[in-house]
PDB file of C-alpha atoms in Angstrom:
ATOM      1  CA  UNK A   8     -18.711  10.585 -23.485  1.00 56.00           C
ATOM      2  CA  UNK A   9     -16.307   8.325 -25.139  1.00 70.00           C
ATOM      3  CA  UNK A  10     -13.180  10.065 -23.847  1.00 73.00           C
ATOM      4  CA  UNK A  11     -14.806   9.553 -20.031  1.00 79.00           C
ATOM      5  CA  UNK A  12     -15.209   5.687 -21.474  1.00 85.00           C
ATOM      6  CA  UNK A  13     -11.982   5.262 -21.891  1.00 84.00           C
ATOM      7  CA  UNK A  14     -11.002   7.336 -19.266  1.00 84.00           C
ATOM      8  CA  UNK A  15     -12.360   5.145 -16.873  1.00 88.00           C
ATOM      9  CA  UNK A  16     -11.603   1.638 -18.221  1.00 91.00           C
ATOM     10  CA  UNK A  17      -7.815   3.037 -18.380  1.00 90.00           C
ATOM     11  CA  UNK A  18      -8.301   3.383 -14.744  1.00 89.00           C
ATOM     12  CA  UNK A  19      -9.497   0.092 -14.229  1.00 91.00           C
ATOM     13  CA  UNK A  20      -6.878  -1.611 -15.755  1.00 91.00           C
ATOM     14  CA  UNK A  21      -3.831   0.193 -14.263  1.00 89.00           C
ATOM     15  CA  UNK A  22      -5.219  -0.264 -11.367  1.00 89.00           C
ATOM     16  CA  UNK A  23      -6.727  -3.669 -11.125  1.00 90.00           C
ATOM     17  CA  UNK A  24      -3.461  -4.811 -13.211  1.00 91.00           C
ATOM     18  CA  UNK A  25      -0.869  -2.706 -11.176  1.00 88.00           C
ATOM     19  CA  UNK A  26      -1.905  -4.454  -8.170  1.00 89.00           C
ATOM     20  CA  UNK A  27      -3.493  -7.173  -9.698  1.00 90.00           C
ATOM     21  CA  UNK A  28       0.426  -8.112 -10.947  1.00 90.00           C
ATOM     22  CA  UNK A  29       2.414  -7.191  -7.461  1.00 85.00           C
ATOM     23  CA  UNK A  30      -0.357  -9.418  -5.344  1.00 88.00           C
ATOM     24  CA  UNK A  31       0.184 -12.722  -7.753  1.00 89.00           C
ATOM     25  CA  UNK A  32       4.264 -12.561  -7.830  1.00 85.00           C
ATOM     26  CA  UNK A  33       3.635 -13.565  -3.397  1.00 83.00           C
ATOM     27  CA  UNK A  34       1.942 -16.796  -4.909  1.00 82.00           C
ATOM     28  CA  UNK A  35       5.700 -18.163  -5.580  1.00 81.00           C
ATOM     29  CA  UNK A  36       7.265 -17.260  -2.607  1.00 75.00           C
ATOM     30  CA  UNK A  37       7.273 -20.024  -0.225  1.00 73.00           C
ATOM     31  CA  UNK A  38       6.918 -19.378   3.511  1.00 64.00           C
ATOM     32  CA  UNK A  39       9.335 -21.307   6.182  1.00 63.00           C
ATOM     33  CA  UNK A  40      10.214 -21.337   9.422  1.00 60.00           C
ATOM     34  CA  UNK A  41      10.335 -17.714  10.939  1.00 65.00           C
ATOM     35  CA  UNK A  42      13.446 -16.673   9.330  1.00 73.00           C
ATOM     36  CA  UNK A  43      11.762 -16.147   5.714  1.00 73.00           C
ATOM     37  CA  UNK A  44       8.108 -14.635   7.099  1.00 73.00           C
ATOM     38  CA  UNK A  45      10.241 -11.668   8.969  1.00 78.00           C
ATOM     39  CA  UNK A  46      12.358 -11.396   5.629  1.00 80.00           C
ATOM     40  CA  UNK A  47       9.402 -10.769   3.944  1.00 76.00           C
ATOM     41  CA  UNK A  48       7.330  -8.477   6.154  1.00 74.00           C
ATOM     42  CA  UNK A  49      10.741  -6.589   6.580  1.00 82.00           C
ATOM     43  CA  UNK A  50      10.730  -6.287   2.456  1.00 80.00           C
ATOM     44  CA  UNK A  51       6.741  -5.132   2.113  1.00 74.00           C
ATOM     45  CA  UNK A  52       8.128  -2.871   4.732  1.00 81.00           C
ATOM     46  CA  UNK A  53      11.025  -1.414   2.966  1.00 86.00           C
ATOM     47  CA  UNK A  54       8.870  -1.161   0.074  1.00 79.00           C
ATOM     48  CA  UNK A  55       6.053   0.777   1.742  1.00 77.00           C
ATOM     49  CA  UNK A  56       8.935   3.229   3.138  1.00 86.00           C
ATOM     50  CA  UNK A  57      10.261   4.193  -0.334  1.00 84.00           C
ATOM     51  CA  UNK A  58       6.582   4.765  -1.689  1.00 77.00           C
ATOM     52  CA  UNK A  59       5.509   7.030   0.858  1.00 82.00           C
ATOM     53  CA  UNK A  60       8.928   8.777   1.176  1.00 86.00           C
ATOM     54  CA  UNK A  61      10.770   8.922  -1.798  1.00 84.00           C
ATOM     55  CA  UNK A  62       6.952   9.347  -4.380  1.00 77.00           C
ATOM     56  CA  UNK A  63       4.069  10.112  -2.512  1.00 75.00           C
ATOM     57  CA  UNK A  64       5.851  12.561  -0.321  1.00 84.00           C
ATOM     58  CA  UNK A  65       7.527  15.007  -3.109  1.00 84.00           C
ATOM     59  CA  UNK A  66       4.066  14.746  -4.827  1.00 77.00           C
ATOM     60  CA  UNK A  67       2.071  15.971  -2.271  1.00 81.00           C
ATOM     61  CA  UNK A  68       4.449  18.481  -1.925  1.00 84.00           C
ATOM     62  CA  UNK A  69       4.443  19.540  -5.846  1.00 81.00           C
ATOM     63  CA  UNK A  70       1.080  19.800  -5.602  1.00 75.00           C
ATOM     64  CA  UNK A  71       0.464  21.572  -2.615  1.00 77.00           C
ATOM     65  CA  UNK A  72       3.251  22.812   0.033  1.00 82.00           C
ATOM     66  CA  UNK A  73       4.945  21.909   2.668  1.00 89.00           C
ATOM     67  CA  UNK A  74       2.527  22.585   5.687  1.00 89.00           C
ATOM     68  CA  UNK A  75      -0.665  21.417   4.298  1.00 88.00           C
ATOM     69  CA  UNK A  76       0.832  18.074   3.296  1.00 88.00           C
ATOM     70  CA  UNK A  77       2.496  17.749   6.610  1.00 91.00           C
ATOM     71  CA  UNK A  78      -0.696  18.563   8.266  1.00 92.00           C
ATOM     72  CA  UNK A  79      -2.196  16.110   5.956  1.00 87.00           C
ATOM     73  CA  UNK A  80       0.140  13.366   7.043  1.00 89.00           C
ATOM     74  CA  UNK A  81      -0.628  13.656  10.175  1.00 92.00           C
ATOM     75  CA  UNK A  82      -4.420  13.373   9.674  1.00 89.00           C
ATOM     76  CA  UNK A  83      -4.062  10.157   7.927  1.00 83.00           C
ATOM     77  CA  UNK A  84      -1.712   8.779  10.308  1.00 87.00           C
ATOM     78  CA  UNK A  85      -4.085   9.464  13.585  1.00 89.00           C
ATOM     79  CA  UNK A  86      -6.976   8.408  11.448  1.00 82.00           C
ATOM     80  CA  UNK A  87      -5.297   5.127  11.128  1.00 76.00           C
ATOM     81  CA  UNK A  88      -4.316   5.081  14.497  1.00 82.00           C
ATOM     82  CA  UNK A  89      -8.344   5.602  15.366  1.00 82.00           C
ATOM     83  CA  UNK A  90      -9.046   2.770  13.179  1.00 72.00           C
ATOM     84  CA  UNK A  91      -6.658   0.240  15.147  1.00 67.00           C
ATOM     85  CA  UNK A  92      -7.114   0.899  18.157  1.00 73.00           C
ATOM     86  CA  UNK A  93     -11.250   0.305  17.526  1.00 72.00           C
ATOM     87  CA  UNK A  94     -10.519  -2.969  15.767  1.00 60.00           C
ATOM     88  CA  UNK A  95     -10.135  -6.477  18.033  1.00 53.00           C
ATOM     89  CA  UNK A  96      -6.753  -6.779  18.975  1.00 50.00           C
ATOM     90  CA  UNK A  97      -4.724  -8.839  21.360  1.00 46.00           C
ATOM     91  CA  UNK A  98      -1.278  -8.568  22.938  1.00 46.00           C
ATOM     92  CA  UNK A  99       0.746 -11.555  21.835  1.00 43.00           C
ATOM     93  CA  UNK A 100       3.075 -11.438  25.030  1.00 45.00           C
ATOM     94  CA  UNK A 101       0.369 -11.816  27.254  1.00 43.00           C
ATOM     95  CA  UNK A 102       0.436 -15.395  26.846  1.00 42.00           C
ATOM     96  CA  UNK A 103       2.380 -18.484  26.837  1.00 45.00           C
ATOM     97  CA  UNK A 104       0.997 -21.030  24.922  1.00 42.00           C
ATOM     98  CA  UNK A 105       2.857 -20.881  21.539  1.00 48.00           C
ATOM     99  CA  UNK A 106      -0.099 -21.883  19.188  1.00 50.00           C
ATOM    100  CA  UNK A 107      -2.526 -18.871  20.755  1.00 42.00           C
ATOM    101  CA  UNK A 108       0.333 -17.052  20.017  1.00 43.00           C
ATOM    102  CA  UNK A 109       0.977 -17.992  16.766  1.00 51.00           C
ATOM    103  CA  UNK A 110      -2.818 -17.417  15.699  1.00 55.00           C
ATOM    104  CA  UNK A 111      -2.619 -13.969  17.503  1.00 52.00           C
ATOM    105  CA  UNK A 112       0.663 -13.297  15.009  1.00 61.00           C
ATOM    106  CA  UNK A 113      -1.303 -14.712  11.710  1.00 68.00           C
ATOM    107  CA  UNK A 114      -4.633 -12.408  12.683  1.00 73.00           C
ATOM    108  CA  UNK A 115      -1.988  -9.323  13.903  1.00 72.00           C
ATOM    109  CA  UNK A 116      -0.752  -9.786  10.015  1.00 76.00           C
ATOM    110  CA  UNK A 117      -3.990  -9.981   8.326  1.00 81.00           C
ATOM    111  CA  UNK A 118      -5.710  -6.698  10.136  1.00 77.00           C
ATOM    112  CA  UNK A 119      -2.019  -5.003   8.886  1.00 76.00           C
ATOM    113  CA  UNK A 120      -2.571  -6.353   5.370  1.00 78.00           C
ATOM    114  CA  UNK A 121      -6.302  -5.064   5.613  1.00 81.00           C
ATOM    115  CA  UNK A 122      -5.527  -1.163   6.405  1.00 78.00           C
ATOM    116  CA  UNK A 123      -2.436  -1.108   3.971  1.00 77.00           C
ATOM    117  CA  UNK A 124      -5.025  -2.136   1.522  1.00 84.00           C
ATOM    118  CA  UNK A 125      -7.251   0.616   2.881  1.00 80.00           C
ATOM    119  CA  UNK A 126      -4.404   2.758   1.967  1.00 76.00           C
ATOM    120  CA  UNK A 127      -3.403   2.067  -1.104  1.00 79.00           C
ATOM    121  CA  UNK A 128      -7.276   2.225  -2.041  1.00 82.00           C
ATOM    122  CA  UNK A 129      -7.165   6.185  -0.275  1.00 75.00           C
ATOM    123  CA  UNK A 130      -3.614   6.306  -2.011  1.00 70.00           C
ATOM    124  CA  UNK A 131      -5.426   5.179  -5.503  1.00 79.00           C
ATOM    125  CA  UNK A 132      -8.047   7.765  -5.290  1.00 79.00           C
ATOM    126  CA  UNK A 133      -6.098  10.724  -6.482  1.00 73.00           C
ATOM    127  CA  UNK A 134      -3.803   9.216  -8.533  1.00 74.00           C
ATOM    128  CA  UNK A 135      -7.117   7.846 -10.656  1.00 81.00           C
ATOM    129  CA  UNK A 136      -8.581  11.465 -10.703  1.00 78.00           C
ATOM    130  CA  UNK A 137      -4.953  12.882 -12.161  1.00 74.00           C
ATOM    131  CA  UNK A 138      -5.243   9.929 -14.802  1.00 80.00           C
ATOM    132  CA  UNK A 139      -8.538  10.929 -15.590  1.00 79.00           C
ATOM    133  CA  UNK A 140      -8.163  14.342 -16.347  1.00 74.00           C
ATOM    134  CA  UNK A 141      -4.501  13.691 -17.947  1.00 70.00           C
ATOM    135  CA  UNK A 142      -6.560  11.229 -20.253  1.00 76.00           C
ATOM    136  CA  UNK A 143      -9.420  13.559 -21.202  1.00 72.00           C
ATOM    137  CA  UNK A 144      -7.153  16.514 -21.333  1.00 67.00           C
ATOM    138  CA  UNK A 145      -4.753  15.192 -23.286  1.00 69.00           C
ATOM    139  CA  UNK A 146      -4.217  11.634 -24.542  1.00 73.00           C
ATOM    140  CA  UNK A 147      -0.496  11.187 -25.263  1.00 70.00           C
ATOM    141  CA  UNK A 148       0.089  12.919 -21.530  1.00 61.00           C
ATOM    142  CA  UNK A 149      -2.850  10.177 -20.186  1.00 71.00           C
ATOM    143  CA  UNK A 150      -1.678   7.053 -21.347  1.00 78.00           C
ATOM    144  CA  UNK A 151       1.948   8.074 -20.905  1.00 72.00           C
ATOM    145  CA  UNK A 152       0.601   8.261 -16.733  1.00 71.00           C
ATOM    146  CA  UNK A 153      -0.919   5.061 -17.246  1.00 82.00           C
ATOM    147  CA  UNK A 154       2.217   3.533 -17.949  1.00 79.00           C
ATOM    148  CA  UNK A 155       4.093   4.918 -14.933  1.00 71.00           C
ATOM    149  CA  UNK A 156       0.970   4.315 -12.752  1.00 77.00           C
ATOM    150  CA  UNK A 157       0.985   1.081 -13.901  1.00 84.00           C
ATOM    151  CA  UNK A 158       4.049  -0.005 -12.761  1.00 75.00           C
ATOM    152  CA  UNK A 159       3.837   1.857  -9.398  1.00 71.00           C
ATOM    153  CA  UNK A 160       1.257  -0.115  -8.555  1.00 80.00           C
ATOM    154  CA  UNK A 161       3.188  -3.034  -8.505  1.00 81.00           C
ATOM    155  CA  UNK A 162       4.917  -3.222  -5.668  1.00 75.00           C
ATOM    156  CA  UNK A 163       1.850  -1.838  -3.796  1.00 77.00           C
ATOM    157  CA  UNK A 164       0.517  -5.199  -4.658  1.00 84.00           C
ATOM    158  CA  UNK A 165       3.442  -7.041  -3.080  1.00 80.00           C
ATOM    159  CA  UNK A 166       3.168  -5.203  -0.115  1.00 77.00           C
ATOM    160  CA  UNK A 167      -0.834  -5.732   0.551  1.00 82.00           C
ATOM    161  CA  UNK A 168      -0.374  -9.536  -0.062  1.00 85.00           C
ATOM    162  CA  UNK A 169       2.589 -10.322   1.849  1.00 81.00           C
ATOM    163  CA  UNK A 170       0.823  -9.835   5.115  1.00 82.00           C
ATOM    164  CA  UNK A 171      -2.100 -11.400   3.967  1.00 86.00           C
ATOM    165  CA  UNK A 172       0.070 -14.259   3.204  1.00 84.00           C
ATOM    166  CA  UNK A 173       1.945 -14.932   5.568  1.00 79.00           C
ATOM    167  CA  UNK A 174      -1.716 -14.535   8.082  1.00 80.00           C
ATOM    168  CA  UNK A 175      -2.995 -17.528   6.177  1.00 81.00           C
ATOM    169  CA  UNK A 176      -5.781 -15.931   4.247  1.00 86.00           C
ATOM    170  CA  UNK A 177      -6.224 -17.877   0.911  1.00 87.00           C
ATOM    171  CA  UNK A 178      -4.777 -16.833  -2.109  1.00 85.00           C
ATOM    172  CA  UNK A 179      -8.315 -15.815  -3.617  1.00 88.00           C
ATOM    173  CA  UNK A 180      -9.300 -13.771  -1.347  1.00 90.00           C
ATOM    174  CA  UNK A 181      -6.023 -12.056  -1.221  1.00 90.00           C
ATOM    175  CA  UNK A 182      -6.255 -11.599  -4.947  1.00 90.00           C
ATOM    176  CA  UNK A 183      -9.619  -9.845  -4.201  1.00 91.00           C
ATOM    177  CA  UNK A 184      -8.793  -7.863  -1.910  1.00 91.00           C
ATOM    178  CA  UNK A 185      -5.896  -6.467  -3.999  1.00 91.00           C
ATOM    179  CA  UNK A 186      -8.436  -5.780  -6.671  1.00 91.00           C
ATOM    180  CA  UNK A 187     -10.680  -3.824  -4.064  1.00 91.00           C
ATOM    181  CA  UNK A 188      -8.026  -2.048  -2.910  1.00 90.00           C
ATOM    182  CA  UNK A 189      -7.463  -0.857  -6.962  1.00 90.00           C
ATOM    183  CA  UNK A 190     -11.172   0.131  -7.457  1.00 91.00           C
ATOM    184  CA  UNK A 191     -10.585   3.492  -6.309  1.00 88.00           C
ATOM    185  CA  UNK A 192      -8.189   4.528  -9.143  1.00 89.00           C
ATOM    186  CA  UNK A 193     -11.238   3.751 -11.613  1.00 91.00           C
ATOM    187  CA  UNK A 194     -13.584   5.967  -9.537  1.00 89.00           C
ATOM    188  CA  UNK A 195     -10.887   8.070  -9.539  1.00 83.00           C
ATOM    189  CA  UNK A 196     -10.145   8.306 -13.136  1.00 85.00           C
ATOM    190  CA  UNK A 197     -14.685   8.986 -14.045  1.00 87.00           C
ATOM    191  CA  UNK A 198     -14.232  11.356 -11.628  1.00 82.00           C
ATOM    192  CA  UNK A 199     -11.228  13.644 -12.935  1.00 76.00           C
ATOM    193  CA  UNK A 200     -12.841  12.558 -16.708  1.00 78.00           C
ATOM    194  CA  UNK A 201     -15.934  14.315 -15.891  1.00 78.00           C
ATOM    195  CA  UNK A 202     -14.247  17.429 -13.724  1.00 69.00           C
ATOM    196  CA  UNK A 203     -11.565  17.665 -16.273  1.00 60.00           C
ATOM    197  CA  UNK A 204      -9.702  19.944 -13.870  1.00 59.00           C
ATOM    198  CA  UNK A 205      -8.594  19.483 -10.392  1.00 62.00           C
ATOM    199  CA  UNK A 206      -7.597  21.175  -7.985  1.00 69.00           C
ATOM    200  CA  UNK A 207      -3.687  20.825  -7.398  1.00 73.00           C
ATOM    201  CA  UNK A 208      -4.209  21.251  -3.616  1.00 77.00           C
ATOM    202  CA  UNK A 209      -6.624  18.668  -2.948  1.00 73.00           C
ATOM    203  CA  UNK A 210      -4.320  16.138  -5.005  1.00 70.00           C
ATOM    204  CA  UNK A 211      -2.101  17.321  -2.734  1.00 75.00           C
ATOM    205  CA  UNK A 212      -3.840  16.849   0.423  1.00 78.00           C
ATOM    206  CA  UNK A 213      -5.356  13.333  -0.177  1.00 73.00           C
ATOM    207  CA  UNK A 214      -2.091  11.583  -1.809  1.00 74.00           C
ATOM    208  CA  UNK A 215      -0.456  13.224   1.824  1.00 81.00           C
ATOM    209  CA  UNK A 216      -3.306  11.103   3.852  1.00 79.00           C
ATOM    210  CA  UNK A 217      -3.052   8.432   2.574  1.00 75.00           C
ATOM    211  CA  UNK A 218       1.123   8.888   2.854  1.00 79.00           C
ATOM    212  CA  UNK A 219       0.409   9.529   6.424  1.00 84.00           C
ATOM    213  CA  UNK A 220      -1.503   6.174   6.813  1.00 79.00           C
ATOM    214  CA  UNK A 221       0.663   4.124   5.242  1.00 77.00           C
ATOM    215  CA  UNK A 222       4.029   5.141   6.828  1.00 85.00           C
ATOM    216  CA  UNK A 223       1.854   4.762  10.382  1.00 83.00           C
ATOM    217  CA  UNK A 224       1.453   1.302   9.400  1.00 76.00           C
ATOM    218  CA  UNK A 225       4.931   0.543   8.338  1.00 81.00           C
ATOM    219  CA  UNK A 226       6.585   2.227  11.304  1.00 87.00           C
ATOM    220  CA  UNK A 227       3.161   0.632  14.184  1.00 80.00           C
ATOM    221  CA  UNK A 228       2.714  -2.888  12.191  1.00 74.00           C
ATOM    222  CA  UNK A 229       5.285  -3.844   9.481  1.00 74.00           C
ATOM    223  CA  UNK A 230       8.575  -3.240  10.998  1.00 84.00           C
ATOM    224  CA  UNK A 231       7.857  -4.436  14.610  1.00 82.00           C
ATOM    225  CA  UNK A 232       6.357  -7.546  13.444  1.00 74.00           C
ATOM    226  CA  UNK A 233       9.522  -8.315  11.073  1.00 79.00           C
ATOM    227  CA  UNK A 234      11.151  -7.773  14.050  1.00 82.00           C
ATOM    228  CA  UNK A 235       9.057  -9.534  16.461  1.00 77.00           C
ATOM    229  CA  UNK A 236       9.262 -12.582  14.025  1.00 70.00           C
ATOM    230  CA  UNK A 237      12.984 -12.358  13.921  1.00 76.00           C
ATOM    231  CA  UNK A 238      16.004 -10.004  14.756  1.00 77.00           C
ATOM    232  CA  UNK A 239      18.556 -11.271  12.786  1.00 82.00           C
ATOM    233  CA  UNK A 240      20.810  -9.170  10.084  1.00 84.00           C
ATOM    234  CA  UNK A 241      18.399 -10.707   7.532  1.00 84.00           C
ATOM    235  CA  UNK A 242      16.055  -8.870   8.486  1.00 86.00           C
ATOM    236  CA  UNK A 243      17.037  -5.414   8.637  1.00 90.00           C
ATOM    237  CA  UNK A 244      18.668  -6.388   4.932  1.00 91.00           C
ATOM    238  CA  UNK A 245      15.475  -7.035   3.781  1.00 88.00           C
ATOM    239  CA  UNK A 246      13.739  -3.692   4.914  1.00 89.00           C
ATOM    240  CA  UNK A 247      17.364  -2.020   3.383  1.00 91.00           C
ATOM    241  CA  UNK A 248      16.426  -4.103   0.370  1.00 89.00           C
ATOM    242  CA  UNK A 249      12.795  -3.096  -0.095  1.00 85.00           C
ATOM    243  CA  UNK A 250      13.589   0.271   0.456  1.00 88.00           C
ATOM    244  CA  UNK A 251      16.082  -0.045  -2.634  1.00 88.00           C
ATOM    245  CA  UNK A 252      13.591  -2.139  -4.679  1.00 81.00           C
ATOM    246  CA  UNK A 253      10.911   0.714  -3.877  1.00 78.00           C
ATOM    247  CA  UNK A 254      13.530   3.495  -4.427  1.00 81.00           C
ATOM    248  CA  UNK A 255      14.692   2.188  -7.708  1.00 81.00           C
ATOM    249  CA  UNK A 256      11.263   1.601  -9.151  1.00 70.00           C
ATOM    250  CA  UNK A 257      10.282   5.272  -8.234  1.00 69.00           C
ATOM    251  CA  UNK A 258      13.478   6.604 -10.023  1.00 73.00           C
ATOM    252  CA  UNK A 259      12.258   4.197 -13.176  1.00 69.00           C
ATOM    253  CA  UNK A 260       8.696   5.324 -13.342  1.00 58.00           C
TER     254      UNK A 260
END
């Protein structure tokens, strides 16, 4: 009982922590004009690019193969797809008055902040069930994980708040909403505590999901509204930069 305890309480604290960290470091960035909002959607952008392709993508693959995780991209990409096209939406060029469009931009950034955090939550899921098992299993391996998970979750943080941000939604709430979208890796962790052994495939298959839904959103909401915002070299030098930033913390962890 005590090992699925701690189990579980490690999971919480990567998690809430991970995230936690990555959503409060958006607190000191100051936002304006247009130039630094599409600098910094183009860097949560970047960043989301080198998670799903350069860590979430070879472990799906390690743990599965090569058709069932492309398979299971796909599923979480349409899913996502589903899921934005039956939320309110507006086009923002069917109108000229600057301050509907404006709002229509903040609440555009804020639904794009909202289902990245509903993938990093679908994202946290298996990692928390690996942790839990590593943990239980054995507990050099387990907290070793910890540490890397830890600091992966980072700049999932960043990327979750920076939309939320720059939409307007108060700081609190996007600090919450960071911390919901970190639950997951707790459940996760009881849950691979009590199993003790899981299945490699369905690791597999659920870190490729939520892959699939977060590179839909980078590629459908991130990038176009960096672009949208502003289509200067500054930019495209930010997504370049976020997908070094991402890259190199990968390579670290």
């Amino acid at each position: 009982m005590d090992g699925i305890l701690y189990a579980t309480l490690i999971g919480a604290v990567v998690g809430a922590f991970g995230t936690g960290i990555g959503a409060i470091l958006t607190y000191f960035i100051k936002v304006n004009g247009k130039r630094i909002p599409a600098v910094l959607m183009g860097l949560s952008g970047g960043i989301m690019l080198a998670i799903v392709l350069f860590d979430m993508l070879p472990e799906a693959v390690e743990s599965a193969d090569w058709l069932l995780t492309v398979i299971w991209f796909a599923v979480g990409a349409f899913a996502v797809f589903l899921v934005n096209k039956i939320l309110p939406h507006h086009d923002v060029q069917t109108s000229d008055d600057t301050e509907l469009i404006h709002e229509l931009n903040e609440k555009r950034m804020v639904r794009s902040g909202l289902l990245l955090a509903v993938g990093i939550a679908v994202h946290n899921l298996p990692e928390g069930l690996a942790l839990g098992s590593g943990v239980v299993s054995e507990w050099s391996f387990g907290i070793g994980l910890a540490a890397l998970l830890f600091v992966h979750n980072i700049p999932e943080g960043m990327g979750l708040a920076i939309p939320l941000k720059l939409g307007g939604v108060k700081y609190g709430k996007i600090f919450l909403i960071a911390l919901l979208a970190a639950l997951p890796m707790a459940v996760g962790a009881l849950l691979g505590a009590l199993i003790g052994t899981i299945s490699p495939v369905f690791l597999g298959g659920s870190i490729a999901f939520g892959g699939g839904a977060m590179l839909y959103l980078t590629f459908s909401e991130l990038l176009p509204q960096a672009a949208g915002l502003s289509k200067s070299w500054h930019t495209w030098a930010a997504v370049a930069a976020g997908i070094v930033i991402g890259g190199v913390l990968v390579v670290l962890i």
